[in-house]
Amino acid sequence: MSNSPMQLPRIEAILFDMDGTLWNTEQVSEQVISQLLAEWGLASADLDLLAFHGIKWSIIGQLLADQFPTLKGTDPAAAIEARFEQILLACPAPLIEGAADAFRAAAQALPRTTAIVTGSDASTVEAFLEFSGLRPQCATYTSADMYQQSKPHPESYLTTAQRLGVSADRCLVFEDSAAGMRAALAAGMHCIAITAGQERRVEAGNALAHAIIEDFTHLPSDFFTGIVG
């Protein structure tokens, strides 16, 4: 891990973002946004798609309407989410390398407090749990329909910690997006960035996270048992 050694207190909850952290769906959302903008006759060549990672569909819709005034009065978020779910149902995205094993190891170490915190709706989380086979290991999840303020606001993480009965400073978060990392830090939690080796995600991780890894295969085999002991 980069940014190591990582100094942690005894961890009591392990919280995973989903899209881009456990499930390689961010490419799907980028594809959908680009497709729909093209269908709407809007140029997306200069659009910073990375800026849409880690946030709610509703916020993505607002940002697009701000950038493309012709979308004002429409509901781009609903169209994007519907197309995203259609593509994901037809061809599920692969898991991030090592994600399933890491989630199982985390749940073995902390079976009551290993959870998912995501900007996706509950239906997408349910699809992920079914596809990944990780439902038995997931103690709970916090989806976009369960909180008001999108990441980078800390509400999603603070809500999860409260539901689990764990202090924020005893939570470890895995995140891939700058918005998610900022949310974890604003909540007072510890954060490891998943970068996929992408330059801008590495930069965000170095600036915002306590440590960075390319994917979960770069975690030591005894990582989770070591942080809860």
PDB file of C-alpha atoms in Angstrom:
ATOM      1  CA  MET A   1       0.000   0.000   0.000  1.00  0.00           C
ATOM      2  CA  SER A   2       1.134   3.530  -0.763  1.00  0.00           C
ATOM      3  CA  ASN A   3       0.948   6.234   1.900  1.00  0.00           C
ATOM      4  CA  SER A   4       1.938   3.486   4.347  1.00  0.00           C
ATOM      5  CA  PRO A   5       2.581   2.610   7.102  1.00  0.00           C
ATOM      6  CA  MET A   6      -1.063   3.239   7.915  1.00  0.00           C
ATOM      7  CA  GLN A   7      -1.684   3.991  11.567  1.00  0.00           C
ATOM      8  CA  LEU A   8      -5.129   2.803  12.622  1.00  0.00           C
ATOM      9  CA  PRO A   9      -6.964   2.455  15.890  1.00  0.00           C
ATOM     10  CA  ARG A  10      -8.842  -0.791  16.483  1.00  0.00           C
ATOM     11  CA  ILE A  11     -11.345  -0.849  13.623  1.00  0.00           C
ATOM     12  CA  GLU A  12     -14.941  -1.777  14.463  1.00  0.00           C
ATOM     13  CA  ALA A  13     -16.657  -1.345  11.075  1.00  0.00           C
ATOM     14  CA  ILE A  14     -15.534  -1.752   7.467  1.00  0.00           C
ATOM     15  CA  LEU A  15     -17.498   0.249   4.909  1.00  0.00           C
ATOM     16  CA  PHE A  16     -17.215  -0.295   1.169  1.00  0.00           C
ATOM     17  CA  ASP A  17     -18.370   2.044  -1.551  1.00  0.00           C
ATOM     18  CA  MET A  18     -19.859  -0.046  -4.359  1.00  0.00           C
ATOM     19  CA  ASP A  19     -19.541   1.502  -7.839  1.00  0.00           C
ATOM     20  CA  GLY A  20     -15.892   1.620  -8.866  1.00  0.00           C
ATOM     21  CA  THR A  21     -14.769   0.108  -5.559  1.00  0.00           C
ATOM     22  CA  LEU A  22     -16.399  -3.326  -5.503  1.00  0.00           C
ATOM     23  CA  TRP A  23     -18.104  -3.331  -8.894  1.00  0.00           C
ATOM     24  CA  ASN A  24     -16.609  -1.954 -12.107  1.00  0.00           C
ATOM     25  CA  THR A  25     -19.711   0.028 -13.048  1.00  0.00           C
ATOM     26  CA  GLU A  26     -18.269   3.520 -13.410  1.00  0.00           C
ATOM     27  CA  GLN A  27     -17.359   2.743 -17.024  1.00  0.00           C
ATOM     28  CA  VAL A  28     -20.997   1.816 -17.626  1.00  0.00           C
ATOM     29  CA  SER A  29     -22.234   5.115 -16.197  1.00  0.00           C
ATOM     30  CA  GLU A  30     -19.713   7.035 -18.315  1.00  0.00           C
ATOM     31  CA  GLN A  31     -20.881   5.120 -21.398  1.00  0.00           C
ATOM     32  CA  VAL A  32     -24.532   5.866 -20.629  1.00  0.00           C
ATOM     33  CA  ILE A  33     -23.965   9.590 -20.070  1.00  0.00           C
ATOM     34  CA  SER A  34     -22.030   9.886 -23.337  1.00  0.00           C
ATOM     35  CA  GLN A  35     -24.650   7.872 -25.260  1.00  0.00           C
ATOM     36  CA  LEU A  36     -27.592   9.890 -24.014  1.00  0.00           C
ATOM     37  CA  LEU A  37     -25.912  13.238 -24.588  1.00  0.00           C
ATOM     38  CA  ALA A  38     -25.218  12.152 -28.171  1.00  0.00           C
ATOM     39  CA  GLU A  39     -28.854  11.105 -28.589  1.00  0.00           C
ATOM     40  CA  TRP A  40     -29.915  14.491 -27.263  1.00  0.00           C
ATOM     41  CA  GLY A  41     -27.620  16.220 -29.768  1.00  0.00           C
ATOM     42  CA  LEU A  42     -25.225  17.507 -27.127  1.00  0.00           C
ATOM     43  CA  ALA A  43     -21.441  17.399 -27.440  1.00  0.00           C
ATOM     44  CA  SER A  44     -19.689  15.524 -24.635  1.00  0.00           C
ATOM     45  CA  ALA A  45     -16.098  15.493 -25.880  1.00  0.00           C
ATOM     46  CA  ASP A  46     -14.962  18.050 -23.304  1.00  0.00           C
ATOM     47  CA  LEU A  47     -17.058  16.658 -20.457  1.00  0.00           C
ATOM     48  CA  ASP A  48     -15.133  15.587 -17.349  1.00  0.00           C
ATOM     49  CA  LEU A  49     -16.817  12.236 -16.751  1.00  0.00           C
ATOM     50  CA  LEU A  50     -14.668  11.559 -13.697  1.00  0.00           C
ATOM     51  CA  ALA A  51     -16.486  14.403 -11.950  1.00  0.00           C
ATOM     52  CA  PHE A  52     -19.642  12.254 -11.951  1.00  0.00           C
ATOM     53  CA  HIS A  53     -18.073   9.374 -10.040  1.00  0.00           C
ATOM     54  CA  GLY A  54     -19.346   8.666  -6.547  1.00  0.00           C
ATOM     55  CA  ILE A  55     -22.384  10.959  -6.544  1.00  0.00           C
ATOM     56  CA  LYS A  56     -26.136  10.408  -6.782  1.00  0.00           C
ATOM     57  CA  TRP A  57     -27.914  10.248 -10.135  1.00  0.00           C
ATOM     58  CA  SER A  58     -29.952  13.303  -9.110  1.00  0.00           C
ATOM     59  CA  ILE A  59     -26.775  15.349  -8.650  1.00  0.00           C
ATOM     60  CA  ILE A  60     -25.409  14.127 -11.982  1.00  0.00           C
ATOM     61  CA  GLY A  61     -28.641  15.307 -13.593  1.00  0.00           C
ATOM     62  CA  GLN A  62     -28.316  18.731 -11.965  1.00  0.00           C
ATOM     63  CA  LEU A  63     -24.699  19.085 -13.084  1.00  0.00           C
ATOM     64  CA  LEU A  64     -25.593  18.158 -16.658  1.00  0.00           C
ATOM     65  CA  ALA A  65     -28.502  20.607 -16.699  1.00  0.00           C
ATOM     66  CA  ASP A  66     -26.154  23.326 -15.454  1.00  0.00           C
ATOM     67  CA  GLN A  67     -23.696  22.546 -18.238  1.00  0.00           C
ATOM     68  CA  PHE A  68     -26.312  22.019 -20.972  1.00  0.00           C
ATOM     69  CA  PRO A  69     -29.152  24.566 -20.556  1.00  0.00           C
ATOM     70  CA  THR A  70     -31.388  22.713 -23.042  1.00  0.00           C
ATOM     71  CA  LEU A  71     -31.767  19.992 -20.398  1.00  0.00           C
ATOM     72  CA  LYS A  72     -33.424  22.424 -17.975  1.00  0.00           C
ATOM     73  CA  GLY A  73     -36.963  21.290 -17.248  1.00  0.00           C
ATOM     74  CA  THR A  74     -36.210  17.694 -18.252  1.00  0.00           C
ATOM     75  CA  ASP A  75     -35.168  14.783 -16.053  1.00  0.00           C
ATOM     76  CA  PRO A  76     -31.775  13.605 -17.326  1.00  0.00           C
ATOM     77  CA  ALA A  77     -31.096  11.728 -14.086  1.00  0.00           C
ATOM     78  CA  ALA A  78     -34.081   9.417 -14.593  1.00  0.00           C
ATOM     79  CA  ALA A  79     -33.078   8.695 -18.189  1.00  0.00           C
ATOM     80  CA  ILE A  80     -29.470   7.986 -17.201  1.00  0.00           C
ATOM     81  CA  GLU A  81     -30.461   5.684 -14.352  1.00  0.00           C
ATOM     82  CA  ALA A  82     -32.950   3.760 -16.511  1.00  0.00           C
ATOM     83  CA  ARG A  83     -30.386   3.201 -19.283  1.00  0.00           C
ATOM     84  CA  PHE A  84     -27.714   2.263 -16.728  1.00  0.00           C
ATOM     85  CA  GLU A  85     -29.944  -0.391 -15.160  1.00  0.00           C
ATOM     86  CA  GLN A  86     -30.949  -1.697 -18.595  1.00  0.00           C
ATOM     87  CA  ILE A  87     -27.316  -2.196 -19.636  1.00  0.00           C
ATOM     88  CA  LEU A  88     -26.297  -3.639 -16.282  1.00  0.00           C
ATOM     89  CA  LEU A  89     -29.157  -6.150 -16.352  1.00  0.00           C
ATOM     90  CA  ALA A  90     -28.278  -7.272 -19.882  1.00  0.00           C
ATOM     91  CA  CYS A  91     -24.529  -7.474 -19.261  1.00  0.00           C
ATOM     92  CA  PRO A  92     -23.435  -7.233 -15.610  1.00  0.00           C
ATOM     93  CA  ALA A  93     -20.155  -5.424 -15.029  1.00  0.00           C
ATOM     94  CA  PRO A  94     -17.266  -7.448 -13.573  1.00  0.00           C
ATOM     95  CA  LEU A  95     -16.193  -7.137  -9.966  1.00  0.00           C
ATOM     96  CA  ILE A  96     -13.071  -5.154  -9.133  1.00  0.00           C
ATOM     97  CA  GLU A  97     -10.058  -7.469  -8.869  1.00  0.00           C
ATOM     98  CA  GLY A  98      -9.965  -9.140  -5.477  1.00  0.00           C
ATOM     99  CA  ALA A  99     -13.134  -7.392  -4.271  1.00  0.00           C
ATOM    100  CA  ALA A 100     -15.166 -10.496  -3.438  1.00  0.00           C
ATOM    101  CA  ASP A 101     -12.348 -12.099  -1.448  1.00  0.00           C
ATOM    102  CA  ALA A 102     -11.676  -8.838   0.396  1.00  0.00           C
ATOM    103  CA  PHE A 103     -15.342  -8.364   1.272  1.00  0.00           C
ATOM    104  CA  ARG A 104     -15.568 -11.920   2.581  1.00  0.00           C
ATOM    105  CA  ALA A 105     -12.396 -11.454   4.625  1.00  0.00           C
ATOM    106  CA  ALA A 106     -13.737  -8.204   6.063  1.00  0.00           C
ATOM    107  CA  ALA A 107     -17.022  -9.873   6.976  1.00  0.00           C
ATOM    108  CA  GLN A 108     -15.203 -12.762   8.597  1.00  0.00           C
ATOM    109  CA  ALA A 109     -13.299 -10.280  10.757  1.00  0.00           C
ATOM    110  CA  LEU A 110     -16.339  -8.068  11.479  1.00  0.00           C
ATOM    111  CA  PRO A 111     -19.492 -10.025  10.561  1.00  0.00           C
ATOM    112  CA  ARG A 112     -21.955  -7.564  12.100  1.00  0.00           C
ATOM    113  CA  THR A 113     -20.396  -4.355  10.814  1.00  0.00           C
ATOM    114  CA  THR A 114     -19.225  -4.937   7.235  1.00  0.00           C
ATOM    115  CA  ALA A 115     -21.436  -2.772   5.027  1.00  0.00           C
ATOM    116  CA  ILE A 116     -21.879  -1.038   1.677  1.00  0.00           C
ATOM    117  CA  VAL A 117     -22.350   2.746   1.405  1.00  0.00           C
ATOM    118  CA  THR A 118     -23.261   3.871  -2.095  1.00  0.00           C
ATOM    119  CA  GLY A 119     -24.716   6.597  -4.264  1.00  0.00           C
ATOM    120  CA  SER A 120     -26.729   3.974  -6.160  1.00  0.00           C
ATOM    121  CA  ASP A 121     -30.315   3.081  -5.329  1.00  0.00           C
ATOM    122  CA  ALA A 122     -31.306  -0.012  -3.362  1.00  0.00           C
ATOM    123  CA  SER A 123     -32.311  -1.904  -6.526  1.00  0.00           C
ATOM    124  CA  THR A 124     -28.755  -1.658  -7.862  1.00  0.00           C
ATOM    125  CA  VAL A 125     -27.284  -2.771  -4.532  1.00  0.00           C
ATOM    126  CA  GLU A 126     -29.644  -5.748  -4.521  1.00  0.00           C
ATOM    127  CA  ALA A 127     -28.524  -6.605  -8.058  1.00  0.00           C
ATOM    128  CA  PHE A 128     -24.896  -6.394  -6.952  1.00  0.00           C
ATOM    129  CA  LEU A 129     -25.432  -8.641  -3.928  1.00  0.00           C
ATOM    130  CA  GLU A 130     -27.191 -11.201  -6.120  1.00  0.00           C
ATOM    131  CA  PHE A 131     -24.553 -11.074  -8.865  1.00  0.00           C
ATOM    132  CA  SER A 132     -21.560 -11.145  -6.522  1.00  0.00           C
ATOM    133  CA  GLY A 133     -22.892 -13.748  -4.106  1.00  0.00           C
ATOM    134  CA  LEU A 134     -21.956 -11.459  -1.201  1.00  0.00           C
ATOM    135  CA  ARG A 135     -25.400 -11.100   0.354  1.00  0.00           C
ATOM    136  CA  PRO A 136     -24.561 -13.393   3.323  1.00  0.00           C
ATOM    137  CA  GLN A 137     -21.477 -11.294   4.123  1.00  0.00           C
ATOM    138  CA  CYS A 138     -23.160  -7.877   3.911  1.00  0.00           C
ATOM    139  CA  ALA A 139     -24.466  -6.861   7.335  1.00  0.00           C
ATOM    140  CA  THR A 140     -26.367  -3.916   5.861  1.00  0.00           C
ATOM    141  CA  TYR A 141     -26.161  -1.246   3.194  1.00  0.00           C
ATOM    142  CA  THR A 142     -26.906   2.445   2.872  1.00  0.00           C
ATOM    143  CA  SER A 143     -28.183   3.328  -0.602  1.00  0.00           C
ATOM    144  CA  ALA A 144     -28.996   6.686  -2.185  1.00  0.00           C
ATOM    145  CA  ASP A 145     -32.671   6.490  -1.235  1.00  0.00           C
ATOM    146  CA  MET A 146     -31.710   6.298   2.462  1.00  0.00           C
ATOM    147  CA  TYR A 147     -30.049   9.712   2.794  1.00  0.00           C
ATOM    148  CA  GLN A 148     -30.461  13.250   1.466  1.00  0.00           C
ATOM    149  CA  GLN A 149     -27.025  14.772   0.873  1.00  0.00           C
ATOM    150  CA  SER A 150     -24.875  13.142  -1.824  1.00  0.00           C
ATOM    151  CA  LYS A 151     -21.190  12.478  -1.324  1.00  0.00           C
ATOM    152  CA  PRO A 152     -18.906  14.434  -0.731  1.00  0.00           C
ATOM    153  CA  HIS A 153     -21.258  15.311   2.136  1.00  0.00           C
ATOM    154  CA  PRO A 154     -20.579  12.843   4.978  1.00  0.00           C
ATOM    155  CA  GLU A 155     -24.252  12.028   5.652  1.00  0.00           C
ATOM    156  CA  SER A 156     -24.176   8.581   4.026  1.00  0.00           C
ATOM    157  CA  TYR A 157     -21.203   7.452   6.092  1.00  0.00           C
ATOM    158  CA  LEU A 158     -22.380   9.029   9.335  1.00  0.00           C
ATOM    159  CA  THR A 159     -25.820   7.451   8.871  1.00  0.00           C
ATOM    160  CA  THR A 160     -24.231   4.041   8.395  1.00  0.00           C
ATOM    161  CA  ALA A 161     -21.994   4.373  11.437  1.00  0.00           C
ATOM    162  CA  GLN A 162     -24.979   5.395  13.538  1.00  0.00           C
ATOM    163  CA  ARG A 163     -27.035   2.432  12.321  1.00  0.00           C
ATOM    164  CA  LEU A 164     -24.157   0.085  13.140  1.00  0.00           C
ATOM    165  CA  GLY A 165     -23.580   1.671  16.536  1.00  0.00           C
ATOM    166  CA  VAL A 166     -19.927   2.394  15.778  1.00  0.00           C
ATOM    167  CA  SER A 167     -17.995   5.638  16.281  1.00  0.00           C
ATOM    168  CA  ALA A 168     -16.900   7.267  13.035  1.00  0.00           C
ATOM    169  CA  ASP A 169     -13.240   7.175  14.037  1.00  0.00           C
ATOM    170  CA  ARG A 170     -13.485   3.379  14.339  1.00  0.00           C
ATOM    171  CA  CYS A 171     -14.645   2.973  10.732  1.00  0.00           C
ATOM    172  CA  LEU A 172     -12.447   2.096   7.756  1.00  0.00           C
ATOM    173  CA  VAL A 173     -13.743   3.067   4.317  1.00  0.00           C
ATOM    174  CA  PHE A 174     -12.743   1.796   0.865  1.00  0.00           C
ATOM    175  CA  GLU A 175     -13.478   4.379  -1.853  1.00  0.00           C
ATOM    176  CA  ASP A 176     -12.540   5.036  -5.478  1.00  0.00           C
ATOM    177  CA  SER A 177     -13.882   8.548  -6.095  1.00  0.00           C
ATOM    178  CA  ALA A 178     -12.686  11.899  -4.819  1.00  0.00           C
ATOM    179  CA  ALA A 179     -16.246  12.671  -3.706  1.00  0.00           C
ATOM    180  CA  GLY A 180     -16.372   9.464  -1.695  1.00  0.00           C
ATOM    181  CA  MET A 181     -12.978  10.022  -0.116  1.00  0.00           C
ATOM    182  CA  ARG A 182     -13.993  13.536   0.909  1.00  0.00           C
ATOM    183  CA  ALA A 183     -17.194  12.159   2.420  1.00  0.00           C
ATOM    184  CA  ALA A 184     -15.294   9.577   4.453  1.00  0.00           C
ATOM    185  CA  LEU A 185     -12.785  12.129   5.707  1.00  0.00           C
ATOM    186  CA  ALA A 186     -15.504  14.667   6.522  1.00  0.00           C
ATOM    187  CA  ALA A 187     -17.183  11.940   8.570  1.00  0.00           C
ATOM    188  CA  GLY A 188     -13.965  11.487  10.538  1.00  0.00           C
ATOM    189  CA  MET A 189     -13.284   8.011   9.163  1.00  0.00           C
ATOM    190  CA  HIS A 190     -10.149   6.320   7.862  1.00  0.00           C
ATOM    191  CA  CYS A 191     -10.001   5.814   4.099  1.00  0.00           C
ATOM    192  CA  ILE A 192      -8.159   3.593   1.633  1.00  0.00           C
ATOM    193  CA  ALA A 193      -8.416   4.611  -2.032  1.00  0.00           C
ATOM    194  CA  ILE A 194      -8.933   2.079  -4.831  1.00  0.00           C
ATOM    195  CA  THR A 195      -7.228   3.629  -7.860  1.00  0.00           C
ATOM    196  CA  ALA A 196      -7.239   0.991 -10.648  1.00  0.00           C
ATOM    197  CA  GLY A 197      -3.873   2.520 -11.513  1.00  0.00           C
ATOM    198  CA  GLN A 198      -5.590   5.560 -13.065  1.00  0.00           C
ATOM    199  CA  GLU A 199      -3.492   8.698 -12.757  1.00  0.00           C
ATOM    200  CA  ARG A 200      -6.228  11.046 -11.549  1.00  0.00           C
ATOM    201  CA  ARG A 201      -7.513   8.528  -9.021  1.00  0.00           C
ATOM    202  CA  VAL A 202      -3.966   8.022  -7.751  1.00  0.00           C
ATOM    203  CA  GLU A 203      -3.619  11.796  -7.381  1.00  0.00           C
ATOM    204  CA  ALA A 204      -6.925  12.012  -5.508  1.00  0.00           C
ATOM    205  CA  GLY A 205      -5.941   9.128  -3.264  1.00  0.00           C
ATOM    206  CA  ASN A 206      -2.577  10.634  -2.444  1.00  0.00           C
ATOM    207  CA  ALA A 207      -4.251  13.928  -1.580  1.00  0.00           C
ATOM    208  CA  LEU A 208      -7.277  12.637   0.322  1.00  0.00           C
ATOM    209  CA  ALA A 209      -6.868   9.054   1.529  1.00  0.00           C
ATOM    210  CA  HIS A 210      -4.760   7.553   4.291  1.00  0.00           C
ATOM    211  CA  ALA A 211      -3.449   4.886   1.894  1.00  0.00           C
ATOM    212  CA  ILE A 212      -3.944   3.821  -1.720  1.00  0.00           C
ATOM    213  CA  ILE A 213      -4.041   0.476  -3.514  1.00  0.00           C
ATOM    214  CA  GLU A 214      -4.588  -0.350  -7.165  1.00  0.00           C
ATOM    215  CA  ASP A 215      -7.102  -3.054  -6.274  1.00  0.00           C
ATOM    216  CA  PHE A 216      -7.816  -5.451  -3.430  1.00  0.00           C
ATOM    217  CA  THR A 217      -5.169  -7.959  -4.504  1.00  0.00           C
ATOM    218  CA  HIS A 218      -2.626  -5.465  -3.141  1.00  0.00           C
ATOM    219  CA  LEU A 219      -3.880  -5.817   0.433  1.00  0.00           C
ATOM    220  CA  PRO A 220      -1.786  -8.063   2.712  1.00  0.00           C
ATOM    221  CA  SER A 221      -3.446 -11.445   3.233  1.00  0.00           C
ATOM    222  CA  ASP A 222      -3.848 -10.787   6.965  1.00  0.00           C
ATOM    223  CA  PHE A 223      -4.967  -7.171   6.584  1.00  0.00           C
ATOM    224  CA  PHE A 224      -8.471  -7.446   8.031  1.00  0.00           C
ATOM    225  CA  THR A 225      -7.558  -9.645  10.976  1.00  0.00           C
ATOM    226  CA  GLY A 226      -4.737  -7.222  11.743  1.00  0.00           C
ATOM    227  CA  ILE A 227      -6.891  -4.095  11.950  1.00  0.00           C
ATOM    228  CA  VAL A 228      -9.587  -5.514  14.217  1.00  0.00           C
ATOM    229  CA  GLY A 229      -7.341  -7.193  16.770  1.00  0.00           C
TER     230      GLY A 229
END
